[in-house]
Coordinates of C-alpha atoms in Angstrom, one line a residue:
X5 CA 196.1 295.9 72.7
X6 CA 197.6 294.0 69.6
X7 CA 201.4 292.6 70.1
X8 CA 203.6 292.8 66.6
X9 CA 205.4 290.3 66.7
X10 CA 209.4 291.6 66.4
X11 CA 212.1 289.7 64.3
X12 CA 215.2 290.1 66.3
X13 CA 217.0 288.0 64.1
X14 CA 217.2 290.7 61.1
X15 CA 219.1 294.1 61.9
X16 CA 217.6 297.1 63.0
X17 CA 217.1 298.8 58.7
X18 CA 219.4 302.5 58.4
X19 CA 217.0 305.2 58.4
X20 CA 215.4 306.4 54.9
X21 CA 217.5 310.0 55.4
X22 CA 221.2 308.3 56.6
X23 CA 220.4 305.8 53.5
X24 CA 218.9 308.2 50.6
X25 CA 222.8 310.0 51.4
X26 CA 224.9 307.1 51.2
X27 CA 222.5 306.6 47.8
X28 CA 223.5 309.8 46.7
X29 CA 226.7 309.5 47.3
X30 CA 227.9 306.4 46.5
X31 CA 226.3 306.9 42.9
X32 CA 228.4 309.9 42.2
X33 CA 231.8 307.9 43.0
X34 CA 230.6 304.9 40.9
X35 CA 230.0 307.5 38.2
X36 CA 233.6 309.2 38.5
X37 CA 235.0 305.6 39.1
X38 CA 233.9 304.5 35.6
X39 CA 235.6 306.9 33.7
X40 CA 239.1 305.7 35.4
X41 CA 237.7 302.7 35.1
X42 CA 237.7 303.1 31.6
X43 CA 240.7 304.6 30.1
X44 CA 242.2 301.3 30.7
X45 CA 238.9 298.8 29.9
X46 CA 236.5 300.5 28.2
X47 CA 233.4 299.9 28.2
X48 CA 233.0 298.9 32.0
X49 CA 229.7 300.3 33.8
X50 CA 229.6 300.1 37.7
X51 CA 226.3 300.8 39.4
X52 CA 225.1 301.2 43.0
X53 CA 222.7 298.2 44.1
X54 CA 221.9 298.7 47.7
X55 CA 223.2 299.9 50.9
X56 CA 221.6 297.7 53.7
X57 CA 222.1 296.2 57.2
X58 CA 223.6 293.1 58.1
X59 CA 225.0 290.8 61.2
X60 CA 228.9 290.3 60.2
X61 CA 229.0 287.2 60.6
X62 CA 226.3 286.1 58.7
X63 CA 227.7 288.6 56.1
X64 CA 231.4 287.7 55.7
X65 CA 230.7 284.4 55.9
X66 CA 229.1 284.5 52.1
X67 CA 232.5 285.2 50.8
X68 CA 234.9 283.8 49.0
X69 CA 238.2 282.8 50.7
X70 CA 239.8 284.6 48.2
X71 CA 238.7 287.8 48.6
X72 CA 240.6 290.9 47.8
X73 CA 240.1 293.2 50.7
X74 CA 241.7 295.8 52.1
X75 CA 241.1 298.3 55.5
X76 CA 240.3 301.5 55.0
X77 CA 240.4 304.9 57.5
X78 CA 239.3 307.8 58.5
X79 CA 240.9 309.8 60.5
X80 CA 240.0 310.6 64.4
X81 CA 238.2 307.2 64.4
X82 CA 239.4 303.9 65.4
X83 CA 236.9 301.8 63.8
X84 CA 237.6 300.6 60.2
X85 CA 236.2 300.2 57.4
X86 CA 236.5 297.0 54.1
X87 CA 236.6 297.5 50.4
X88 CA 236.5 293.9 49.4
X89 CA 236.4 292.9 45.8
X90 CA 236.0 289.2 44.2
X91 CA 239.1 287.8 43.5
X92 CA 238.1 287.2 39.4
X93 CA 236.5 290.6 38.8
X94 CA 240.2 292.1 40.9
X95 CA 242.2 289.9 38.3
X96 CA 240.2 291.8 35.5
X97 CA 241.0 294.6 36.6
X98 CA 244.5 294.0 37.1
X99 CA 244.8 293.1 34.2
X100 CA 243.3 295.9 32.9
X101 CA 245.7 298.1 33.9
X102 CA 248.5 295.6 32.4
X103 CA 247.2 296.0 29.5
X104 CA 246.6 292.6 29.6
X105 CA 243.8 291.0 26.7
X106 CA 241.7 288.4 29.0
X107 CA 239.6 286.6 27.1
X108 CA 237.6 284.9 29.7
X109 CA 236.3 285.3 33.5
X110 CA 239.1 284.4 35.3
X111 CA 239.2 281.2 38.2
X112 CA 239.9 281.8 42.1
X113 CA 243.3 282.0 42.8
X114 CA 245.7 283.9 45.1
X115 CA 246.8 286.8 43.7
X116 CA 250.7 287.2 43.1
X117 CA 252.9 289.7 45.4
X118 CA 252.9 291.9 42.1
X119 CA 249.4 292.0 40.9
X120 CA 248.8 292.1 45.1
X121 CA 250.6 295.8 44.9
X122 CA 248.6 296.6 41.6
X123 CA 245.4 295.4 43.7
X124 CA 246.0 298.0 46.4
X125 CA 245.8 300.7 43.4
X126 CA 242.3 299.9 42.4
X127 CA 241.2 300.4 45.6
X128 CA 242.8 303.8 46.2
X129 CA 241.4 305.0 42.7
X130 CA 237.7 304.1 45.0
X131 CA 238.7 305.7 47.6
X132 CA 240.1 309.0 45.8
X133 CA 236.3 308.7 44.0
X134 CA 234.5 308.5 46.9
X135 CA 236.9 311.1 48.2
X136 CA 236.1 313.7 44.9
X137 CA 231.9 312.6 45.2
X138 CA 231.7 313.9 48.9
X139 CA 230.3 317.0 49.2
X140 CA 230.2 317.8 52.7
X141 CA 231.5 320.8 53.8
X142 CA 234.8 319.3 55.2
X143 CA 237.2 317.5 52.9
X144 CA 236.5 313.9 53.5
X145 CA 239.6 311.6 53.7
X146 CA 239.5 308.0 53.2
X147 CA 242.4 306.3 53.3
X148 CA 243.6 302.1 52.1
X149 CA 245.5 301.1 55.0
X150 CA 246.5 297.7 55.1
X151 CA 245.6 294.4 53.4
X152 CA 242.9 292.5 54.8
X153 CA 244.5 289.1 55.0
X154 CA 241.1 286.4 55.0
X155 CA 237.5 288.9 54.9
X156 CA 236.0 285.9 56.3
X157 CA 237.9 286.2 59.5
X158 CA 238.6 289.5 60.0
X159 CA 238.3 290.9 63.8
X160 CA 238.1 294.8 63.4
X161 CA 234.4 294.3 63.9
X162 CA 232.1 293.6 66.6
X163 CA 230.3 290.2 66.1
X164 CA 227.3 291.8 67.9
X165 CA 226.6 295.2 66.3
X166 CA 225.4 295.2 62.9
X167 CA 227.1 297.1 59.8
X168 CA 226.6 298.2 56.7
X169 CA 226.7 296.7 53.3
X170 CA 226.7 298.7 50.4
X171 CA 227.0 296.7 46.9
X172 CA 227.4 297.9 43.4
X173 CA 228.2 295.9 40.5
X174 CA 230.6 296.3 37.7
X175 CA 230.0 295.4 34.2
X176 CA 232.7 294.5 32.1
X177 CA 233.3 292.5 28.2
X178 CA 233.4 289.4 30.1
X179 CA 230.8 289.4 32.7
X180 CA 230.2 291.2 35.6
X181 CA 230.6 291.4 39.5
X182 CA 229.7 293.1 42.8
X183 CA 231.8 295.1 44.9
X184 CA 231.1 296.2 48.7
X185 CA 231.8 298.6 51.0
X186 CA 231.9 297.1 54.1
X187 CA 231.2 299.0 57.1
X188 CA 230.4 300.3 61.2
X189 CA 228.1 302.8 62.1
X190 CA 230.3 304.7 64.2
X191 CA 232.2 305.3 61.1
X192 CA 229.1 306.1 59.1
X193 CA 228.7 308.7 61.7
X194 CA 231.4 310.2 62.2
X195 CA 231.1 310.9 57.8
X196 CA 227.5 312.5 58.6
X197 CA 229.0 314.5 61.1
X198 CA 231.4 316.2 58.6
X199 CA 228.1 317.5 56.9
X200 CA 227.9 320.6 58.4
X201 CA 224.3 322.7 57.8
X202 CA 225.1 326.1 56.7
X203 CA 224.2 329.0 58.0
X204 CA 221.2 329.7 55.9
X205 CA 219.2 326.4 57.8
X206 CA 216.7 326.9 60.5
X207 CA 216.3 325.8 63.9
X208 CA 214.3 323.2 62.2
X209 CA 216.1 321.5 59.4
X210 CA 219.6 320.9 62.1
X211 CA 217.3 319.6 64.9
X212 CA 216.3 317.1 62.1
X213 CA 219.6 316.2 60.6
X214 CA 220.6 315.4 65.0
X215 CA 217.7 313.4 64.8
X216 CA 219.1 311.7 62.0
X217 CA 221.8 310.6 63.3
X218 CA 220.3 309.7 66.9
X219 CA 218.0 307.0 65.2
X220 CA 221.1 305.4 63.3
X221 CA 222.7 304.4 66.5
X222 CA 222.1 301.3 68.6
X223 CA 222.0 300.3 72.2
X224 CA 221.9 297.3 74.1
X225 CA 218.7 297.1 76.4
X226 CA 219.4 294.0 78.5
X227 CA 216.6 292.4 80.7
X228 CA 217.7 291.2 84.1
X229 CA 215.3 288.1 85.1
X230 CA 217.6 288.2 88.7
X231 CA 220.5 287.2 90.4
X232 CA 222.1 285.3 93.4
X233 CA 225.1 284.6 94.9
X234 CA 227.1 281.5 95.5
X235 CA 229.7 280.0 98.0
X236 CA 232.5 278.3 96.0
X237 CA 231.2 274.8 96.9
X238 CA 227.7 275.6 96.0
X239 CA 228.9 277.0 92.6
X240 CA 230.9 273.6 92.2
X241 CA 228.6 271.7 92.9
X242 CA 225.7 272.3 90.6
X243 CA 224.7 270.0 88.1
X244 CA 221.9 269.4 85.4
X245 CA 218.5 270.5 87.0
X246 CA 219.7 271.4 89.9
X247 CA 217.1 274.9 90.6
X248 CA 218.7 278.4 91.5
X249 CA 217.1 280.5 93.9
X250 CA 216.8 283.8 92.6
X251 CA 216.5 287.5 94.3
X252 CA 213.4 288.8 92.1
X253 CA 210.3 287.8 93.4
X254 CA 207.0 287.0 90.6
X255 CA 205.3 290.0 92.1
X256 CA 208.6 292.2 91.6
X257 CA 208.3 293.9 88.2
X258 CA 211.8 293.0 86.4
X259 CA 215.0 295.7 85.1
X260 CA 215.6 296.6 81.9
X261 CA 219.0 298.1 82.0
X262 CA 221.0 300.3 79.8
X263 CA 224.8 301.5 80.1
X264 CA 224.4 299.3 83.3
X265 CA 221.2 301.6 85.3
X266 CA 217.8 300.5 85.1
X267 CA 215.9 302.5 82.1
X268 CA 212.6 300.7 82.8
X269 CA 210.1 298.2 84.5
X270 CA 207.9 295.8 83.2
X271 CA 206.7 292.0 83.3
X272 CA 208.1 289.4 81.0
X273 CA 206.1 287.3 78.6
X274 CA 205.4 286.0 74.6
X275 CA 204.9 286.0 71.6
X276 CA 204.8 283.3 69.5
X277 CA 207.2 281.4 70.6
X278 CA 210.1 284.4 71.9
X279 CA 210.1 286.1 74.9
X280 CA 208.9 289.1 75.3
X281 CA 209.4 292.1 78.1
X282 CA 206.5 294.3 78.5
X283 CA 206.9 298.1 79.8
X284 CA 205.0 298.9 82.8
X285 CA 207.1 302.0 83.9
X286 CA 210.2 304.1 83.0
X287 CA 213.3 303.8 85.9
X288 CA 212.4 305.6 88.8
X289 CA 208.6 306.0 88.5
X290 CA 207.6 303.0 88.8
X291 CA 203.8 302.2 88.2
X292 CA 202.0 300.7 91.0
X293 CA 198.7 299.9 89.0
X294 CA 200.7 298.1 86.7
X295 CA 202.0 295.8 89.6
X296 CA 198.8 295.1 90.8
X297 CA 197.5 294.6 87.8
X298 CA 200.2 291.8 87.7
X299 CA 199.4 290.9 90.9
X300 CA 195.0 290.2 90.3
X301 CA 196.8 287.9 87.2
X302 CA 197.7 289.7 84.2
X303 CA 199.1 287.9 82.0
X304 CA 201.5 289.5 79.4
X305 CA 202.1 288.4 75.6
X306 CA 200.3 286.4 74.7

């Protein structure tokens, strides 16, 4: 068996079908948005760059402190998404609405209260175009909720779960910059749940759609090395270098837990410089032959 190392530092990618739906939808929305902005800022072009997954901490730290961002909600979904614009781009769009003739790309700065109010209108224009471009059977109703004070320090995302970043480039007479729509998987799943297949679709097509949604869901798997019970004095007396004897025997397979319940049994090992876990059997059906092989000296993942 050849074990291919997996880079766990990378977030799981979007399913190709899901990504295609996002790209098609946001491409239509960008075309509509370009027409809206062109009414007060001629010559504007908007192009969707990519829809990809990212870890929240890494992605958010790349945004400047003065990013103009607003929370966007969807009915019946507790999770929030965010639309973010770099400060200079927001100034250009707001200046166009105010009839200002900027001659150079503005510097990063805080928006005035008046500019913030108009900035919310710009974000609302983006969500309106996204709603209008939606082609699901049910009406899409993205709503701007409130301004996100500091995108880099936001607490609306679960930082251990990857989210989706959809980046678009807006090109004006002064230059180009990117705006992004950032949304968690829960938000995306609810969006695509609103796309109901028509009655003419056959059962295989319905099943394919359900499988696509299921493949985009993430589940945390925990492999427990073992447990131990210590008294309060023992716990207080622990020091660096002490050995703690676990209740897990080396001849017994480890448990892989999903939602607190054992789902798989297997053996620890390594792939390169990373720890690994080879599945030997499913929960409730432990394979004794796998245990015997391990006792005979088989080394996993090396």
